[in-house]
CSV table of N, CA and C in Angstrom, one decimal:
chain,number,residue,atom,x,y,z
A,168,UNK,N,6.0,-18.7,3.7
A,168,UNK,CA,5.0,-17.8,3.1
A,168,UNK,C,4.1,-17.3,4.3
A,169,UNK,N,3.9,-15.9,4.3
A,169,UNK,CA,3.0,-15.3,5.4
A,169,UNK,C,1.6,-15.5,4.9
A,170,UNK,N,0.8,-16.2,5.6
A,170,UNK,CA,-0.6,-16.4,5.3
A,170,UNK,C,-1.5,-15.6,6.2
A,171,UNK,N,-1.0,-14.8,7.1
A,171,UNK,CA,-1.8,-14.1,8.1
A,171,UNK,C,-2.7,-13.0,7.4
A,172,UNK,N,-3.7,-12.6,8.4
A,172,UNK,CA,-4.7,-11.6,7.9
A,172,UNK,C,-3.8,-10.2,7.9
A,173,UNK,N,-3.9,-9.5,6.9
A,173,UNK,CA,-3.1,-8.3,6.7
A,173,UNK,C,-4.0,-7.1,7.1
A,174,UNK,N,-3.4,-6.1,7.5
A,174,UNK,CA,-4.2,-4.8,7.9
A,174,UNK,C,-3.4,-3.6,7.2
A,175,UNK,N,-3.9,-2.5,7.3
A,175,UNK,CA,-3.0,-1.3,6.8
A,175,UNK,C,-1.7,-1.2,7.6
A,176,UNK,N,-1.9,-1.4,8.9
A,176,UNK,CA,-0.8,-1.4,9.8
A,176,UNK,C,0.3,-2.4,9.3
A,177,UNK,N,0.0,-3.7,9.0
A,177,UNK,CA,1.0,-4.6,8.6
A,177,UNK,C,1.5,-4.3,7.2
A,178,UNK,N,0.6,-3.9,6.3
A,178,UNK,CA,1.1,-3.3,5.1
A,178,UNK,C,2.1,-2.2,5.1
A,179,UNK,N,1.8,-1.2,6.0
A,179,UNK,CA,2.8,-0.1,6.1
A,179,UNK,C,4.0,-0.7,6.7
A,180,UNK,N,4.1,-1.6,7.6
A,180,UNK,CA,5.3,-2.1,8.2
A,180,UNK,C,6.0,-2.9,7.1
A,181,UNK,N,5.3,-3.7,6.3
A,181,UNK,CA,5.9,-4.3,5.2
A,181,UNK,C,6.7,-3.4,4.2
A,182,UNK,N,6.0,-2.3,3.9
A,182,UNK,CA,6.6,-1.2,3.1
A,182,UNK,C,7.8,-0.5,3.7
A,183,UNK,N,7.9,-0.7,5.1
A,183,UNK,CA,9.0,-0.1,5.7
A,183,UNK,C,8.6,1.4,6.1
A,184,UNK,N,7.3,1.6,6.3
A,184,UNK,CA,6.7,2.8,6.7
A,184,UNK,C,6.3,2.9,8.1
A,185,UNK,N,6.1,4.0,8.7
A,185,UNK,CA,5.6,4.0,10.2
A,185,UNK,C,4.2,3.6,10.1
A,186,UNK,N,3.8,2.6,10.9
A,186,UNK,CA,2.6,1.9,10.8
A,186,UNK,C,1.7,2.2,12.0
A,187,UNK,N,2.0,3.3,12.7
A,187,UNK,CA,1.0,3.8,13.8
A,187,UNK,C,-0.2,4.4,13.0
A,188,UNK,N,-1.4,4.3,13.7
A,188,UNK,CA,-2.5,4.8,13.1
A,188,UNK,C,-2.6,6.3,12.7
A,189,UNK,N,-1.9,7.2,13.4
A,189,UNK,CA,-2.0,8.5,13.0
A,189,UNK,C,-0.9,8.8,11.9
A,190,UNK,N,0.1,8.0,11.8
A,190,UNK,CA,1.1,8.2,10.7
A,190,UNK,C,0.4,7.6,9.3
A,191,UNK,N,-0.4,6.5,9.5
A,191,UNK,CA,-1.1,6.1,8.3
A,191,UNK,C,-2.1,7.1,7.8
A,192,UNK,N,-2.8,7.7,8.8
A,192,UNK,CA,-3.8,8.8,8.3
A,192,UNK,C,-3.1,10.0,7.7
A,193,UNK,N,-1.9,10.3,8.3
A,193,UNK,CA,-1.2,11.4,7.7
A,193,UNK,C,-0.7,11.1,6.2
A,194,UNK,N,-0.1,9.9,6.2
A,194,UNK,CA,0.4,9.5,4.8
A,194,UNK,C,-0.8,9.6,3.8
A,195,UNK,N,-1.9,9.1,4.2
A,195,UNK,CA,-3.1,9.1,3.2
A,195,UNK,C,-3.4,10.4,2.9
A,196,UNK,N,-3.5,11.3,3.8
A,196,UNK,CA,-3.9,12.8,3.4
A,196,UNK,C,-2.9,13.5,2.6
A,197,UNK,N,-1.6,13.0,2.8
A,197,UNK,CA,-0.4,13.7,2.1
A,197,UNK,C,-0.1,13.1,0.8
A,198,UNK,N,-0.8,12.0,0.4
A,198,UNK,CA,-0.3,11.3,-0.8
A,198,UNK,C,-1.6,11.0,-1.7
A,199,UNK,N,-2.4,11.9,-2.1
A,199,UNK,CA,-3.5,11.6,-2.8
A,199,UNK,C,-3.1,11.4,-4.3
A,200,UNK,N,-3.8,10.4,-4.9
A,200,UNK,CA,-3.5,10.0,-6.4
A,200,UNK,C,-4.6,10.3,-7.3
A,201,UNK,N,-4.2,10.8,-8.4
A,201,UNK,CA,-5.2,11.0,-9.4
A,201,UNK,C,-5.7,9.7,-9.9
A,202,UNK,N,-6.9,9.6,-10.4
A,202,UNK,CA,-7.5,8.4,-10.9
A,202,UNK,C,-6.6,7.6,-11.9
A,203,UNK,N,-6.0,8.3,-12.8
A,203,UNK,CA,-5.1,7.7,-13.9
A,203,UNK,C,-3.8,7.1,-13.5
A,204,UNK,N,-3.5,7.3,-12.3
A,204,UNK,CA,-2.2,6.7,-11.8
A,204,UNK,C,-2.5,5.4,-10.9
A,205,UNK,N,-1.8,4.4,-11.3
A,205,UNK,CA,-2.0,3.2,-10.6
A,205,UNK,C,-1.2,3.3,-9.3
A,206,UNK,N,-1.6,2.5,-8.3
A,206,UNK,CA,-1.0,2.5,-7.0
A,206,UNK,C,0.4,2.3,-7.0
A,207,UNK,N,0.8,1.2,-7.7
A,207,UNK,CA,2.3,0.8,-7.7
A,207,UNK,C,3.2,1.9,-8.6
A,208,UNK,N,2.5,2.7,-9.3
A,208,UNK,CA,3.2,3.7,-10.2
A,208,UNK,C,3.4,5.1,-9.5
A,209,UNK,N,2.8,5.2,-8.3
A,209,UNK,CA,2.8,6.4,-7.7
A,209,UNK,C,4.2,6.9,-7.3
A,210,UNK,N,4.6,8.2,-7.6
A,210,UNK,CA,5.9,8.6,-7.4
A,210,UNK,C,6.5,8.6,-6.1
A,211,UNK,N,5.7,8.4,-5.1
A,211,UNK,CA,6.2,8.4,-3.7
A,211,UNK,C,6.8,7.1,-3.2
A,212,UNK,N,6.7,6.0,-3.9
A,212,UNK,CA,7.2,4.8,-3.5
A,212,UNK,C,8.7,4.7,-4.0
A,213,UNK,N,9.5,3.9,-3.2
A,213,UNK,CA,10.7,3.7,-3.7
A,213,UNK,C,10.7,2.3,-4.6
A,214,UNK,N,11.7,2.0,-5.3
A,214,UNK,CA,11.6,0.9,-6.2
A,214,UNK,C,11.2,-0.5,-5.5
A,215,UNK,N,11.8,-0.7,-4.3
A,215,UNK,CA,11.2,-2.0,-3.6
A,215,UNK,C,9.8,-1.8,-3.1
A,216,UNK,N,9.3,-0.7,-2.7
A,216,UNK,CA,8.0,-0.7,-2.3
A,216,UNK,C,7.0,-0.8,-3.5
A,217,UNK,N,7.4,-0.2,-4.6
A,217,UNK,CA,6.6,-0.3,-5.8
A,217,UNK,C,6.6,-1.7,-6.4
A,218,UNK,N,7.8,-2.4,-6.3
A,218,UNK,CA,7.8,-3.8,-6.8
A,218,UNK,C,7.0,-4.7,-5.9
A,219,UNK,N,7.0,-4.6,-4.7
A,219,UNK,CA,6.2,-5.4,-3.7
A,219,UNK,C,4.8,-5.2,-4.1
A,220,UNK,N,4.3,-3.9,-4.1
A,220,UNK,CA,2.9,-3.7,-4.4
A,220,UNK,C,2.4,-4.3,-5.8
A,221,UNK,N,3.3,-4.2,-6.8
A,221,UNK,CA,2.8,-4.7,-8.0
A,221,UNK,C,2.9,-6.1,-8.1
A,222,UNK,N,4.0,-6.9,-7.5
A,222,UNK,CA,4.0,-8.3,-7.6
A,222,UNK,C,3.0,-8.9,-6.7
A,223,UNK,N,2.7,-8.3,-5.5
A,223,UNK,CA,1.7,-8.9,-4.6
A,223,UNK,C,0.3,-8.9,-5.3
A,224,UNK,N,0.1,-7.8,-6.0
A,224,UNK,CA,-1.2,-7.6,-6.6
A,224,UNK,C,-1.3,-8.6,-7.8
A,225,UNK,N,-0.3,-8.7,-8.7
A,225,UNK,CA,-0.3,-9.6,-9.8
A,225,UNK,C,-0.4,-11.0,-9.5
A,226,UNK,N,0.3,-11.4,-8.4
A,226,UNK,CA,0.3,-12.8,-7.9
A,226,UNK,C,-1.1,-13.1,-7.1
A,227,UNK,N,-1.9,-12.2,-6.9
A,227,UNK,CA,-3.3,-12.4,-6.2
A,227,UNK,C,-2.9,-13.0,-4.9
A,228,UNK,N,-1.8,-12.3,-4.2
A,228,UNK,CA,-1.5,-12.8,-2.8
A,228,UNK,C,-2.3,-12.4,-1.8
A,229,UNK,N,-2.1,-12.9,-0.6
A,229,UNK,CA,-2.9,-12.7,0.5
A,229,UNK,C,-2.9,-11.1,0.9
A,230,UNK,N,-2.1,-10.5,0.3
A,230,UNK,CA,-2.0,-8.9,0.5
A,230,UNK,C,-2.9,-8.2,-0.3
A,231,UNK,N,-3.5,-8.8,-1.3
A,231,UNK,CA,-4.4,-8.1,-2.3
A,231,UNK,C,-5.5,-7.2,-1.6
A,232,UNK,N,-6.2,-7.8,-0.6
A,232,UNK,CA,-7.3,-7.1,0.0
A,232,UNK,C,-6.8,-5.8,0.5
A,233,UNK,N,-5.7,-5.8,1.4
A,233,UNK,CA,-5.3,-4.6,2.0
A,233,UNK,C,-4.6,-3.6,1.0
A,234,UNK,N,-4.1,-4.2,0.0
A,234,UNK,CA,-3.4,-3.3,-1.1
A,234,UNK,C,-4.6,-2.7,-1.8
A,235,UNK,N,-5.7,-3.2,-2.1
A,235,UNK,CA,-6.9,-2.7,-2.6
A,235,UNK,C,-7.5,-1.6,-1.7
A,236,UNK,N,-7.5,-1.8,-0.5
A,236,UNK,CA,-8.0,-0.9,0.6
A,236,UNK,C,-7.1,0.4,0.5
A,237,UNK,N,-5.8,0.2,0.5
A,237,UNK,CA,-4.9,1.4,0.4
A,237,UNK,C,-5.0,2.1,-0.9
A,238,UNK,N,-5.2,1.4,-2.0
A,238,UNK,CA,-5.4,2.0,-3.3
A,238,UNK,C,-6.7,2.9,-3.3
A,239,UNK,N,-7.8,2.4,-2.7
A,239,UNK,CA,-9.1,3.0,-2.6
A,239,UNK,C,-8.9,4.4,-1.7
A,240,UNK,N,-8.1,4.3,-0.6
A,240,UNK,CA,-7.8,5.4,0.3
A,240,UNK,C,-7.1,6.5,-0.3
A,241,UNK,N,-6.1,6.2,-1.2
A,241,UNK,CA,-5.3,7.1,-1.9
A,241,UNK,C,-6.0,7.7,-3.1
A,242,UNK,N,-6.9,7.0,-3.7
A,242,UNK,CA,-7.7,7.7,-4.9
A,242,UNK,C,-8.8,8.3,-4.3
């Protein structure tokens, strides 16, 4: 079990996305979400990414803080 401190960079890497700071900023600018759509339900995730986000959140894992940060940034 990974118990390290997670950042947006490590979350993007976990999701299989480019985790360079400029790539993260671009992703956030290009993937805005309406308030009614939950993060894990966003249409731009593949099934594995959506499952990871949903399961990590439901399990109250050590990823929750950074997932919440991403959720805020996308909304």
